[in-house]
Coordinates of C-alpha atoms in Angstrom, one line a residue:
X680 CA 108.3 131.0 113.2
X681 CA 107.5 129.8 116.7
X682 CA 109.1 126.6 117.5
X683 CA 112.3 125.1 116.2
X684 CA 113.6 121.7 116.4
X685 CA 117.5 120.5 117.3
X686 CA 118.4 116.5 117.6
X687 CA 121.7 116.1 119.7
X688 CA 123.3 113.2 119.7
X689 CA 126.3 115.0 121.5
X690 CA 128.3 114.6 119.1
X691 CA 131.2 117.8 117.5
X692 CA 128.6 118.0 114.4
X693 CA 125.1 118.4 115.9
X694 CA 126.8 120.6 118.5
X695 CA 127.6 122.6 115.3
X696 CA 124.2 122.5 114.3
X697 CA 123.2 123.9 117.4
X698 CA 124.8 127.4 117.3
X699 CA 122.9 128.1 113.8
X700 CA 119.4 126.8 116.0
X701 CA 120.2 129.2 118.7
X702 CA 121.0 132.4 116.8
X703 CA 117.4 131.7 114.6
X704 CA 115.7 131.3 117.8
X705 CA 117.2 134.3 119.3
X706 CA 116.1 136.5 116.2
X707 CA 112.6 135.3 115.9
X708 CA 112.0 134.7 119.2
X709 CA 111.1 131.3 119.2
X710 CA 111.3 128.1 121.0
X711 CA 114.1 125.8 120.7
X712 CA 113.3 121.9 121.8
X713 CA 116.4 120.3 122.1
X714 CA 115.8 116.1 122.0
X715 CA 117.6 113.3 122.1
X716 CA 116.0 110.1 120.8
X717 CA 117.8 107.0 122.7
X718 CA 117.5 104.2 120.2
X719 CA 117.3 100.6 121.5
X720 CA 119.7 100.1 118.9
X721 CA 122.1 102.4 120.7
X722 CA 121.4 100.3 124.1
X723 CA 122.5 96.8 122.3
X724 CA 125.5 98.2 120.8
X725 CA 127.3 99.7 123.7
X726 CA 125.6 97.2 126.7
X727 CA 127.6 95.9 128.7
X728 CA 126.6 93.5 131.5
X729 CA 126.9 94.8 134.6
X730 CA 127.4 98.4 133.4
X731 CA 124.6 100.3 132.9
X732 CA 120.7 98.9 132.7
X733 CA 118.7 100.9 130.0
X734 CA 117.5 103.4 132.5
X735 CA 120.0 104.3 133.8
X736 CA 121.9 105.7 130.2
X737 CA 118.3 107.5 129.6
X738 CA 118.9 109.5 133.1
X739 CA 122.8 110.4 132.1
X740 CA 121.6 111.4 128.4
X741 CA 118.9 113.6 130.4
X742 CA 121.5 115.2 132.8
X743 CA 123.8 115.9 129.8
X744 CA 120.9 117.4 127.6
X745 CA 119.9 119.8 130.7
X746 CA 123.4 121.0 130.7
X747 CA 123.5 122.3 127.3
X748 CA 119.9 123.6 127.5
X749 CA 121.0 125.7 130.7
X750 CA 124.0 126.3 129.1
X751 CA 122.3 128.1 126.1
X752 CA 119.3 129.9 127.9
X753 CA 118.9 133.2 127.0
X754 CA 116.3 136.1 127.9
X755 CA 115.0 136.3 123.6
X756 CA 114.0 132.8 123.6
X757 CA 112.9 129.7 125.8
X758 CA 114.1 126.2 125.5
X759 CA 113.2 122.9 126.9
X760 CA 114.9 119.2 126.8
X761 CA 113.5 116.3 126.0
X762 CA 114.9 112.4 126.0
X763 CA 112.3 109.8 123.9
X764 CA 113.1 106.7 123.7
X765 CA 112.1 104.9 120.9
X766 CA 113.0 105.0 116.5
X767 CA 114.4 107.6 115.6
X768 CA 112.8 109.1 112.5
X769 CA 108.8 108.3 114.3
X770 CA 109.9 109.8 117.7
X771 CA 111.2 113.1 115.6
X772 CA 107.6 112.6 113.7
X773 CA 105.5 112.6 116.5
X774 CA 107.3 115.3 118.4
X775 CA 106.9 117.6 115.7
X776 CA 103.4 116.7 115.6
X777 CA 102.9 117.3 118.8
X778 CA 104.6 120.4 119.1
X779 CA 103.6 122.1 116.3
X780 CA 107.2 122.4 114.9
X781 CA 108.3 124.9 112.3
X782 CA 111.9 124.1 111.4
X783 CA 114.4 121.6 112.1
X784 CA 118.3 122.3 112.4
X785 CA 120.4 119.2 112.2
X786 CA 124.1 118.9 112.3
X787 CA 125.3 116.3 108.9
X788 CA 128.8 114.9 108.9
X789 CA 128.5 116.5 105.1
X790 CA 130.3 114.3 102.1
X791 CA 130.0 111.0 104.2
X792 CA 126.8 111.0 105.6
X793 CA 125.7 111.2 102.0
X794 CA 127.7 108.8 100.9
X795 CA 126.2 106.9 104.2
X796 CA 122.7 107.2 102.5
X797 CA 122.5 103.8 101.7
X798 CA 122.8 102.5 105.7
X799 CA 120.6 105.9 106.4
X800 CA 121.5 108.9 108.0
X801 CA 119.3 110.6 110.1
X802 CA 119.6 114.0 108.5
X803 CA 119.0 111.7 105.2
X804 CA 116.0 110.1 107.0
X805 CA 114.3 113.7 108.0
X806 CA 115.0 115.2 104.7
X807 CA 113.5 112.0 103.0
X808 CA 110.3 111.6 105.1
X809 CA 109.3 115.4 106.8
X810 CA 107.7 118.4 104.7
X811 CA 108.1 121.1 107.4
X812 CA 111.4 123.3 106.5
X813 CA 114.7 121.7 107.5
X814 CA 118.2 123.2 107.7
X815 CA 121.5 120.9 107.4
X816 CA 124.4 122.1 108.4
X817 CA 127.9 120.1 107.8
X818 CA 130.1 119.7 110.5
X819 CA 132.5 122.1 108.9
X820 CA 130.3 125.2 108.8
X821 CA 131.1 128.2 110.8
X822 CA 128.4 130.4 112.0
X823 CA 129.1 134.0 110.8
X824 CA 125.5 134.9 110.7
X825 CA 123.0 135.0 108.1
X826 CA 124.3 137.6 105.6
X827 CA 124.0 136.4 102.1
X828 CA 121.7 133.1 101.7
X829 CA 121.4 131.6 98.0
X830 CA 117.9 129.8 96.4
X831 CA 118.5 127.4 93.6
X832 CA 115.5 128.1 91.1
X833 CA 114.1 126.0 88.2
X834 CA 111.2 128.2 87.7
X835 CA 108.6 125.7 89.7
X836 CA 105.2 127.8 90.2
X837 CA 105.3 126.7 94.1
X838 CA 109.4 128.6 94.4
X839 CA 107.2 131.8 94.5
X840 CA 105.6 130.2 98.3
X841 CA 109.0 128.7 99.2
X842 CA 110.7 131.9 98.6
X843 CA 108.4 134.0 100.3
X844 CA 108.7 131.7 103.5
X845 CA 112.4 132.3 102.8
X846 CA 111.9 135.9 103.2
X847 CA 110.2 136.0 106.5
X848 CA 112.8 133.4 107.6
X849 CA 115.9 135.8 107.4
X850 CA 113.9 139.1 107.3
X851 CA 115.1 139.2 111.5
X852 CA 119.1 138.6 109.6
X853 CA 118.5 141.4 107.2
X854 CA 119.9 138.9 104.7
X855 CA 120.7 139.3 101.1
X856 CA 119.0 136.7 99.1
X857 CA 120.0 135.7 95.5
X858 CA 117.7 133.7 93.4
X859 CA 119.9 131.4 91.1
X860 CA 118.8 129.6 88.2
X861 CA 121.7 127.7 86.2
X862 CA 121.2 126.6 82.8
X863 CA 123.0 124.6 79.9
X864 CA 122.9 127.7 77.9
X865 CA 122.3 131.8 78.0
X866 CA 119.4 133.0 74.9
X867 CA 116.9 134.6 74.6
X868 CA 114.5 132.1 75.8
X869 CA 116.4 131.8 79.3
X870 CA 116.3 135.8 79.2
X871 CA 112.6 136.0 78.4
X872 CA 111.8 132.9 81.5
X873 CA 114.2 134.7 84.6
X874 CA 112.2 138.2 83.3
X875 CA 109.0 136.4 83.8
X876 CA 109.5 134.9 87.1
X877 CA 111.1 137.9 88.2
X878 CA 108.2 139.5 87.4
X879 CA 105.8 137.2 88.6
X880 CA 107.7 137.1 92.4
X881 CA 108.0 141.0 92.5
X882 CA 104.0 140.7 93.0
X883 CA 104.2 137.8 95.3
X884 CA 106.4 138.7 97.6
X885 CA 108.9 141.8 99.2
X886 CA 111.8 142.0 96.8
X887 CA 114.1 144.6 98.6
X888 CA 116.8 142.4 99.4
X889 CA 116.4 139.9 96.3
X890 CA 119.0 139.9 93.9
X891 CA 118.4 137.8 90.5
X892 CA 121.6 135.7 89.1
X893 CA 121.5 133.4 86.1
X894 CA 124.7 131.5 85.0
X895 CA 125.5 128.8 82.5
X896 CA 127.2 125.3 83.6
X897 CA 128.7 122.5 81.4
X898 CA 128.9 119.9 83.3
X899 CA 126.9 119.1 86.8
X900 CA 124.6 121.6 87.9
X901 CA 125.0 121.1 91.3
X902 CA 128.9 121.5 91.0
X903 CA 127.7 124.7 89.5
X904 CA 125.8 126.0 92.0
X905 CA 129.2 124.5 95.0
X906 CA 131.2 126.8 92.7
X907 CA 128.9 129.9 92.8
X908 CA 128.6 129.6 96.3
X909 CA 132.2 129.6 97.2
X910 CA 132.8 132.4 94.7
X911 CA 130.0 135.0 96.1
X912 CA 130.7 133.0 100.2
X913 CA 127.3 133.0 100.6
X914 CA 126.2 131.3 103.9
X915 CA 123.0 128.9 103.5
X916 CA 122.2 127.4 99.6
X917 CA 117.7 127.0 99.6
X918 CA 116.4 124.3 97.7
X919 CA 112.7 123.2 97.0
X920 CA 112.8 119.6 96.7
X921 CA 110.1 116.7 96.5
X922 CA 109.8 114.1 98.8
X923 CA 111.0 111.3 98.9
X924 CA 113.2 112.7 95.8
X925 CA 117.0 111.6 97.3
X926 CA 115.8 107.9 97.7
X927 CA 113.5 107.6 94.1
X928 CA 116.9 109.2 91.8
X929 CA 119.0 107.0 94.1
X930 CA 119.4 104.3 91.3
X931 CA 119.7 106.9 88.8
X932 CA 122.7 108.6 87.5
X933 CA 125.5 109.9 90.8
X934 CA 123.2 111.2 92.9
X935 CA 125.9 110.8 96.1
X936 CA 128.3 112.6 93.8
X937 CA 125.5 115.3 93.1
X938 CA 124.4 115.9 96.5
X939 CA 127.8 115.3 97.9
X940 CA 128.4 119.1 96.5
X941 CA 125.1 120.3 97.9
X942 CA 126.5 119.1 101.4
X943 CA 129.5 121.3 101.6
X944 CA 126.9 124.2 102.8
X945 CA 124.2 124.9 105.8
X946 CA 121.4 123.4 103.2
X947 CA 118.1 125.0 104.1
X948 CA 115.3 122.5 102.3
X949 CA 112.0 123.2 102.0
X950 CA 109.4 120.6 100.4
X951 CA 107.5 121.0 97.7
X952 CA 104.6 118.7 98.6
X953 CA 104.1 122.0 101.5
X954 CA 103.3 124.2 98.9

């Protein structure tokens, strides 16, 4: 991992989201862009006349952002600060084109900005539209390090890549990872599948640090997998998801309700359209 990606907005939460950028940058070494994307919507919403002309709010956001990028320098990894003007989820797009990003950490309000979805978050937006890895963390998360991350598993040939990415990702944390496949029901079948994968991703990828969990649910799978994750405080939940999956099940069954759960943790999402 080489370059990581933080939006700020100033605000408590992505401020929150930055602690969890700096400590990954620190361990891998990496450069951390911190930017700020000044919408025009922003302008027309808090212009005033006679206050402030457009250019002049882009030169304070620019003197803020260079505080907290002095502020967080540090020897193990260099930084930079950017202000774009422009849409949001394009000027995050073509900076990560640009720059050849490799993750994005971004701070989410948690339970309301997905039940925001429909207006559009931006951490809704960048997990909607970007394949590169992203990490979510909720306003409430506390960074306590990296010590025991959890990957949500339905089998899919292309968790073998995601998981090996995952490796390398906390291999500098010296994390504990637990695959975690949840089912309607234990038998033999379910037995015979988690052998078989487990298998198949002992010859894909370093399994030292891999433990392999498979528990039964009745209700709401992803209130399964909140309840495991409070029960073993595990620190980050993995998910492979498709893009462009939160918006197309949007009209189908609770998915707020569903990822509403999912929210409560740092979410690291990686896309399966990568793989």
């Amino acid at each position: 991992m080489n370059h990581i990606l933080c939006p700020i907005d100033f605000s408590e939460t992505s401020l929150n989201a930055l602690e969890y950028a700096v400590s990954i940058a620190e361990r891998h070494k990496a450069d951390l862009s911190l930017i700020y994307v000044f919408t025009e919507e922003y302008y027309n919403e808090h212009l005033t006349e006679g206050v402030k002309n457009y250019e002049e709010y882009e030169e304070e956001f620019k003197a803020r952002l260079g505080v907290i990028c002095d502020e967080i320098k540090n020897d193990n990894f260099s930084t930079s600060s950017h202000v774009i003007s422009g849409n949001f989820l394009s000027s995050v797009q073509n900076f990560i084109a640009a720059k050849k990003i490799d993750l994005i950490v971004i701070g989410t309000k948690g339970v309301s900005d997905v039940f925001d979805m429909m207006a559009g978050s931006n951490t809704i937006k960048l997990l909607d539209n970007l394949d590169i890895p992203i990490l979510a963390v909720p306003k409430k998360a506390t960074f306590n390090g990296l010590k025991k991350i959890v990957y949500a598993t339905s089998y899919q040939e292309e968790d073998k890549i995601a998981i090996g990415e995952l490796v390398k990702f906390s291999s500098p944390f010296n994390s504990d990872i637990t695959i975690l496949h949840l089912s309607k029901r234990n038998n033999l079948i379910e037995e015979a599948l988690l052998s078989h994968f487990r298998e198949e991703l002992e010859g894909f990828v370093n399994c030292e640090n891999i433990t392999f969990e498979k528990k039964t649910y009745s209700e709401n799978i992803t209130l399964g997998i909140d309840t495991y994750m409070m029960e073993e405080k595990s620190d980050v939940l993995t998910i492979l998801m498709e893009k462009r999956n939160i918006i197309d099940r949007l009209f189908h069954k609770s998915v707020t309700k569903e990822l509403s759960y999912l929210m409560d943790f740092p979410l690291l999402v990686y896309k399966k359209e990568k793989y």
